[in-house]
GROMACS .gro file of C-alpha atoms in nm:
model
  296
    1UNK     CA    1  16.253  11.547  26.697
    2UNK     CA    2  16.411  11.250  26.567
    3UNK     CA    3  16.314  10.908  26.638
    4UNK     CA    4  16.630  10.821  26.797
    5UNK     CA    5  16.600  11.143  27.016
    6UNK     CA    6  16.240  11.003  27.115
    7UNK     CA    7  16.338  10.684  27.216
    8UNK     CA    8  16.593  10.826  27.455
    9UNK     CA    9  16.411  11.029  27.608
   10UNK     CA   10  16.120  10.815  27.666
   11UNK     CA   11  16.398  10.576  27.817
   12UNK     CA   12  16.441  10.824  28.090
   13UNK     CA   13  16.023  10.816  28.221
   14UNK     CA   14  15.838  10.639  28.401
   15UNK     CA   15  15.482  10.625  28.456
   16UNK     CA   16  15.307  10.934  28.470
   17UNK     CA   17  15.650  11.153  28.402
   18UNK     CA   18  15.883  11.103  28.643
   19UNK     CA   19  16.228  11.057  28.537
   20UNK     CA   20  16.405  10.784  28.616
   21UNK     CA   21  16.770  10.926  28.603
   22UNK     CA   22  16.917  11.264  28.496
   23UNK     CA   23  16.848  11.390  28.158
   24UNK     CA   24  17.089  11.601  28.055
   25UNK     CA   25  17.042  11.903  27.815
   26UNK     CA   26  17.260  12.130  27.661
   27UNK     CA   27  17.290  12.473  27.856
   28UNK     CA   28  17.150  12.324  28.160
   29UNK     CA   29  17.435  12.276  28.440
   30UNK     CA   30  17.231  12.121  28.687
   31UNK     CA   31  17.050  11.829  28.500
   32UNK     CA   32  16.936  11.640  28.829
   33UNK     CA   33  16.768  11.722  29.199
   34UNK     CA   34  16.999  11.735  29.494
   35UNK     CA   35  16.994  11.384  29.650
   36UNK     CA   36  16.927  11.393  30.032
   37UNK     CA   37  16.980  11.750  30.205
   38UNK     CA   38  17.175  12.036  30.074
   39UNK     CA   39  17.531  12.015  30.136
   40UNK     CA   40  17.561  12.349  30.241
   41UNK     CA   41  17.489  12.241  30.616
   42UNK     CA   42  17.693  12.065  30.841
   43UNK     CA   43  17.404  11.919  31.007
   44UNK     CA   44  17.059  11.818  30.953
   45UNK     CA   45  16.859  11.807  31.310
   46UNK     CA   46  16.651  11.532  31.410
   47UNK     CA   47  16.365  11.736  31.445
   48UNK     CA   48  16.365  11.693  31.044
   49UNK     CA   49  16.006  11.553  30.945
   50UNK     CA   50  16.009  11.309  30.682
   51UNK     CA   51  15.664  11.260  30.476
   52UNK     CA   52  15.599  10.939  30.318
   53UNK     CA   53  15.480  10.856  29.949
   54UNK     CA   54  15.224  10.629  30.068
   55UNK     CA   55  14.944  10.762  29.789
   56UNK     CA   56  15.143  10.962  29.599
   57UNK     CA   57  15.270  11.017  29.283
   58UNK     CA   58  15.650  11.133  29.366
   59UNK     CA   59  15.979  11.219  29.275
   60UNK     CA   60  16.134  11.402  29.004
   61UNK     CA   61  16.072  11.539  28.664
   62UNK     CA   62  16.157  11.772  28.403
   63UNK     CA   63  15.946  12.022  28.318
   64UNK     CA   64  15.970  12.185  27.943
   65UNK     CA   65  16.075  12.566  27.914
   66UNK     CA   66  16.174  12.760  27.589
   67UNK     CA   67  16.545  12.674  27.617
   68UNK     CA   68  16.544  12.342  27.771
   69UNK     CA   69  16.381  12.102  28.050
   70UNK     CA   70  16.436  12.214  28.399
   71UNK     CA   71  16.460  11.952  28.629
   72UNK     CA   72  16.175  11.896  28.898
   73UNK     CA   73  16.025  11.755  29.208
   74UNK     CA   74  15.605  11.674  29.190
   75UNK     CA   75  15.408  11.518  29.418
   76UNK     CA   76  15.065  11.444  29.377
   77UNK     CA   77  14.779  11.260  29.490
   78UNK     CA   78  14.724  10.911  29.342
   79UNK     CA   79  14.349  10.858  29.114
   80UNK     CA   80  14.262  11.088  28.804
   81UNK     CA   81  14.254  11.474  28.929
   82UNK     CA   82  14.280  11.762  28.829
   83UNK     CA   83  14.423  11.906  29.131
   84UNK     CA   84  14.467  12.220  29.274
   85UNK     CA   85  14.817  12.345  29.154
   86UNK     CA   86  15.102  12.454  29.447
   87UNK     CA   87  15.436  12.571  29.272
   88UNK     CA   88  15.697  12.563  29.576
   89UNK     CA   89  15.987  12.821  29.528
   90UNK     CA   90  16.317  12.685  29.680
   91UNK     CA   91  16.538  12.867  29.929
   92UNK     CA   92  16.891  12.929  29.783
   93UNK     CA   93  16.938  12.546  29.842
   94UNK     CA   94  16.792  12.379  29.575
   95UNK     CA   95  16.545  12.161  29.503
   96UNK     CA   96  16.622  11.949  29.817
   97UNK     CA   97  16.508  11.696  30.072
   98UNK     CA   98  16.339  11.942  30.264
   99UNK     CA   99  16.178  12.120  29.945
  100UNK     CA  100  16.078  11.790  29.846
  101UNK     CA  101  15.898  11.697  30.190
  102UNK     CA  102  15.723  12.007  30.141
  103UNK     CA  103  15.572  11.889  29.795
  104UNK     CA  104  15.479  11.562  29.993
  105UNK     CA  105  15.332  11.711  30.281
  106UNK     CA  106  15.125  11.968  30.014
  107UNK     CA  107  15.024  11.602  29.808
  108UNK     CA  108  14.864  11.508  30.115
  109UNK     CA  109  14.635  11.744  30.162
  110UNK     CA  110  14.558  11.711  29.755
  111UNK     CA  111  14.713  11.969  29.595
  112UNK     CA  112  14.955  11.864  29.304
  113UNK     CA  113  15.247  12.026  29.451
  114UNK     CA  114  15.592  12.125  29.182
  115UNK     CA  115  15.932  12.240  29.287
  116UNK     CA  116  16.118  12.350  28.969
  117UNK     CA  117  16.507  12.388  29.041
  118UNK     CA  118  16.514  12.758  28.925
  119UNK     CA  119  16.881  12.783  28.910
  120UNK     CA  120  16.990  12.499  28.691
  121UNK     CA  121  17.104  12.693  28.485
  122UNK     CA  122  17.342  12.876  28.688
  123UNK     CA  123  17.542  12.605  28.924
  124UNK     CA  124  17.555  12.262  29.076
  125UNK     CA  125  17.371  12.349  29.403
  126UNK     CA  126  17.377  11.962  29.468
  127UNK     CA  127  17.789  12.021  29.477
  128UNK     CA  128  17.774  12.329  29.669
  129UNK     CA  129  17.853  12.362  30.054
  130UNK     CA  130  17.886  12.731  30.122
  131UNK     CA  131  17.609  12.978  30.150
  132UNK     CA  132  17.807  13.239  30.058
  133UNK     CA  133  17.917  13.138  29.763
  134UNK     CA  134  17.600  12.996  29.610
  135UNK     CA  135  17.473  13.314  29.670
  136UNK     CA  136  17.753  13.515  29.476
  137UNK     CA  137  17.791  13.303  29.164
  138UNK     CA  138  17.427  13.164  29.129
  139UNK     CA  139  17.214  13.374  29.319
  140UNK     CA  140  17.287  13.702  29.232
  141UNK     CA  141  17.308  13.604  28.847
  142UNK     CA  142  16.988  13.445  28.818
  143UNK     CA  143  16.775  13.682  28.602
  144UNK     CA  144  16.449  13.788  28.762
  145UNK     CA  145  16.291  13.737  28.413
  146UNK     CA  146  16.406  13.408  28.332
  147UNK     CA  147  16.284  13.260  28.687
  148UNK     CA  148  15.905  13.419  28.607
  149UNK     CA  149  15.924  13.262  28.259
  150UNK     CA  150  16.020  12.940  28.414
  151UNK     CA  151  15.722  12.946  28.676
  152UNK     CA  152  15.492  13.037  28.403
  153UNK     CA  153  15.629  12.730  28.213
  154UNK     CA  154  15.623  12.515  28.517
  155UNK     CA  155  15.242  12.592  28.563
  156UNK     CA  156  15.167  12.543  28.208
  157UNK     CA  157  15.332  12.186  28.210
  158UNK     CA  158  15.141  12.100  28.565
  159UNK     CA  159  14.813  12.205  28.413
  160UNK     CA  160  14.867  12.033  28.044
  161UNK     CA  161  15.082  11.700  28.160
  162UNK     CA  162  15.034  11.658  28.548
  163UNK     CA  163  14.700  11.635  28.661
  164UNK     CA  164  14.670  12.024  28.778
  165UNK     CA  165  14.378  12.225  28.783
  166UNK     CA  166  14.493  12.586  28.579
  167UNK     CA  167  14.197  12.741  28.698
  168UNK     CA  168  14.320  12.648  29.133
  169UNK     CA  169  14.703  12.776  29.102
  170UNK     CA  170  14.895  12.869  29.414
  171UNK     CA  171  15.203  12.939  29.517
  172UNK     CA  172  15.434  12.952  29.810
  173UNK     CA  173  15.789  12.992  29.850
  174UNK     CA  174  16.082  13.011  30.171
  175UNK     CA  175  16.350  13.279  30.191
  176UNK     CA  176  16.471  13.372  29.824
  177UNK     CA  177  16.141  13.163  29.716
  178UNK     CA  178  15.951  13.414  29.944
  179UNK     CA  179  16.072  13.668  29.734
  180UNK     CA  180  15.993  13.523  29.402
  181UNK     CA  181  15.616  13.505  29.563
  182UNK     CA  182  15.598  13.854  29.589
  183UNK     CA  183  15.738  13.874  29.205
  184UNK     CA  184  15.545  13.611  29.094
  185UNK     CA  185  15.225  13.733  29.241
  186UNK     CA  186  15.277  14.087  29.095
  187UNK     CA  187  15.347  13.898  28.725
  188UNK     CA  188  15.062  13.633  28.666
  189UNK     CA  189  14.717  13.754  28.684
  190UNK     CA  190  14.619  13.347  28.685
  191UNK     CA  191  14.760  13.342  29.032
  192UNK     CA  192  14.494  13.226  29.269
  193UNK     CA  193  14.694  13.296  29.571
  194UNK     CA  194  15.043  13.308  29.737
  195UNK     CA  195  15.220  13.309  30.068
  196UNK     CA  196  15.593  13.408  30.093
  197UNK     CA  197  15.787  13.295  30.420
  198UNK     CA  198  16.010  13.526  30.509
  199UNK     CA  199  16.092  13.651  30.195
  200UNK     CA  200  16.347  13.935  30.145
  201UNK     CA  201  16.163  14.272  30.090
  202UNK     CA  202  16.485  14.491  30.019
  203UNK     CA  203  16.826  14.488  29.828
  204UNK     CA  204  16.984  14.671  29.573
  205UNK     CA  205  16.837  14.636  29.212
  206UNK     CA  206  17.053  14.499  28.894
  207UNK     CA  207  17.015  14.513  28.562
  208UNK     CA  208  16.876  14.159  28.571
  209UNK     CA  209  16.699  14.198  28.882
  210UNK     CA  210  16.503  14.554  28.836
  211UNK     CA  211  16.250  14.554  29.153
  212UNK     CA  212  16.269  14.433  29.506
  213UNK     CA  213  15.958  14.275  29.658
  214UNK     CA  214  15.902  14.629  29.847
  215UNK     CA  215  15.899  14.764  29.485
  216UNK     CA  216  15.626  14.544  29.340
  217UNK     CA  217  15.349  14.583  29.587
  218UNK     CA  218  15.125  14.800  29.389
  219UNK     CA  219  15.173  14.566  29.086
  220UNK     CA  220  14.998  14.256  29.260
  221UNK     CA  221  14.757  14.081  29.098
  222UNK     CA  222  14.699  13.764  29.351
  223UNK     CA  223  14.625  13.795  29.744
  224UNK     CA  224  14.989  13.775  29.924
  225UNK     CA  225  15.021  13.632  30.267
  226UNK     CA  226  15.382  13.717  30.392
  227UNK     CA  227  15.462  13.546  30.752
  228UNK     CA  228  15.748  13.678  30.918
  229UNK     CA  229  15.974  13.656  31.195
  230UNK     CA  230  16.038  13.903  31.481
  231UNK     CA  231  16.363  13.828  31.526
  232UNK     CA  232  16.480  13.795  31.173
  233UNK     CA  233  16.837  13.958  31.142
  234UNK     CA  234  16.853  14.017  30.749
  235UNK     CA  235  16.465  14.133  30.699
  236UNK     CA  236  16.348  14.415  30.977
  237UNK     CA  237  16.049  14.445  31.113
  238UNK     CA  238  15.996  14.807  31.018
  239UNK     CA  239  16.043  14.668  30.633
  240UNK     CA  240  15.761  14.425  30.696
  241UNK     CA  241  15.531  14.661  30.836
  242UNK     CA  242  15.594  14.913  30.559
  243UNK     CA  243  15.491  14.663  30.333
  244UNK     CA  244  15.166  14.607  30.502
  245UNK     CA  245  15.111  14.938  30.462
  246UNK     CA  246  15.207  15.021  30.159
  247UNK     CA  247  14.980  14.729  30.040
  248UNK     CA  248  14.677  14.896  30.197
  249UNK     CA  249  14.769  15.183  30.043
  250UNK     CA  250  14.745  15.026  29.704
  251UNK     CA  251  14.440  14.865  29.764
  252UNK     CA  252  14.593  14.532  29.754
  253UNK     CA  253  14.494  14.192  29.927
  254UNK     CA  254  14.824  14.134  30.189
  255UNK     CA  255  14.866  13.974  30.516
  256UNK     CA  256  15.119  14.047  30.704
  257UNK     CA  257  15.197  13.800  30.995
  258UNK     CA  258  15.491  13.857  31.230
  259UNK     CA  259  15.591  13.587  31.465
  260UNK     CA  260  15.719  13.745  31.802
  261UNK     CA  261  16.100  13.629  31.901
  262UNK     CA  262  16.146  13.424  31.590
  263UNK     CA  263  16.443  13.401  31.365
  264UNK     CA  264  16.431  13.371  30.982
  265UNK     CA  265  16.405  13.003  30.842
  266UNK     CA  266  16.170  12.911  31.143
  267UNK     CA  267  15.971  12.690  30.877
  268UNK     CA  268  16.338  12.493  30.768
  269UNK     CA  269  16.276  12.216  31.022
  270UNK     CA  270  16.641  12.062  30.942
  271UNK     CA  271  16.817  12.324  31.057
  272UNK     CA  272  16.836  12.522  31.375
  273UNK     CA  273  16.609  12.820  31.315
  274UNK     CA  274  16.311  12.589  31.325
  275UNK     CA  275  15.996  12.686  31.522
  276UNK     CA  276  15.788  12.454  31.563
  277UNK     CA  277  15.510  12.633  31.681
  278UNK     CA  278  15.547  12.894  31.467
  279UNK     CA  279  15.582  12.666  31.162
  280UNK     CA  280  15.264  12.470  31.236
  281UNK     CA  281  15.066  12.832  31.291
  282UNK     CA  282  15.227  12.959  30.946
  283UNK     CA  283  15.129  12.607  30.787
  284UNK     CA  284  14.741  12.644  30.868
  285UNK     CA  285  14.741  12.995  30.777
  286UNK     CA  286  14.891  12.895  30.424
  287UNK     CA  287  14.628  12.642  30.350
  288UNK     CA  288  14.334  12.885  30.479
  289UNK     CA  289  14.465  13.084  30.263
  290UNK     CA  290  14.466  12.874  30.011
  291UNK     CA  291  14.112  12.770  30.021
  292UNK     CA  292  13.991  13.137  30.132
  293UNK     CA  293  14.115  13.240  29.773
  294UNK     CA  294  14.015  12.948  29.578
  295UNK     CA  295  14.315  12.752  29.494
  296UNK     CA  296  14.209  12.426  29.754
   0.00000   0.00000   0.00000
């Protein structure tokens, strides 16, 4: 690296890593976090809660991968650590204000808690406003692969340059995130322990994305806690149950919890789908499971 490289970069951090603006790197489309919520809703409901940094080390980073620096969201507790390790695995959204609050609300408890945005290199999801389309042109092209390597990087980085414990690593992810749990928890055999809300079980397999979450069961290497909803239009019940089987089956360490009358995104609390109740249940199940498996 040259020295005028080094200076540059070090421009761009503050104390303890956290950028300070967007760094930009070649290849990488997305060089900075979505500011606020994700502009793919019309609406973000009052019922949104908002965690404070008070005690924290916050806000955003980049995180080092083979082809590039990812941007990030940490949040961690203030004094010297290490600290258990959470990696939290965005909906389709990106790494937004609700993501974020997550990480917060994780730092709280003291876990070092890391939201890589997966898709940077893909799209702007801080310019995109349509589900839909997100889904076709990032989505869909994001190589199952390439968002493993990236976790695997991200948890490296957390345990060498953040404060993490390696040896307490967690992870827990919402919608397409829940997915990547049930991926992610079939790939590293470092994995503590992981809990996937609502994550898709199904779809058709790609050439760059091989194996649905249904697919993977018998490959896990981590205990997975899947919490579901009832009345969850794109994931049915009978799916859900058949992977709590199928996990048994295997041998494998799965809960399976399905919340009665409840649509999918009940944990999202800025958008309509949120449960309250059924959010706040899901939320103490995570962190018992979380400390029943060793990663609190």
């Amino acid at each position: 690296m040259s020295a005028s490289t080094k200076t540059a970069r070090e421009s761009l951090e503050g104390l303890d890593g956290l950028v300070s603006e967007p760094f930009s790197r070649r290849g990488f489309v997305m060089t900075g976090l979505v500011s606020g919520f994700t502009l793919a809703t019309t609406v973000v409901h009052a019922q949104a809660i908002t965690t404070d940094s008070q005690g924290l080390v916050a806000g955003e980073v980049k995180i080092p991968t083979g082809d590039g620096e990812l941007p990030g969201y940490r949040a961690m507790p203030e004094g010297a650590g290490p600290f258990p390790i959470v990696l939290v695995i965005e909906e389709i959204f990106g790494v937004h204000e609700y993501i974020k609050d997550t990480c917060r609300r994780l730092a709280k408890l003291g876990y070092c808690a890391v939201a890589p945005e997966l898709y940077a290199r893909l799209g702007d999801l801080s310019k995109m406003t349509d589900a839909q389309t997100i889904v076709r042109d990032v989505i869909s092209k994001a190589p199952d692969a390439t968002v493993l390597s990236d976790l695997d990087a991200t948890a490296k980085w957390v345990a060498s340059s953040s404060k993490g414990d390696a040896a307490r690593l967690g992870a827990t992810g919402f919608c397409r995130g829940g997915r990547a749990i049930w991926l992610y928890a079939a790939h590293n055999p470092q994995l503590k322990a992981a809990v996937a809300w609502y994550g898709p079980l199904g779809g058709n397999p790609t050439d760059i994305q091989p194996r649905t979450a249904a697919d993977v069961v018998g490959d896990l290497k981590a205990p997975v806690l899947g919490l579901y909803g009832g009345a969850d239009t794109g994931i049915p019940v009978a799916s859900v149950e058949k992977q709590r089987e199928t996990a048994k089956a295997a041998g494998k360490t799965v809960e399976i919890v399905i919340f009665p009358d409840t649509p999918h995104g009940f944990h999202a609390d800025y958008r309509p789908s949120y449960r309250k109740a059924q959010a706040e249940d899901g939320w103490a199940r995570m962190l018992a499971w979380f400390k029943r498996y060793g990663v609190a």
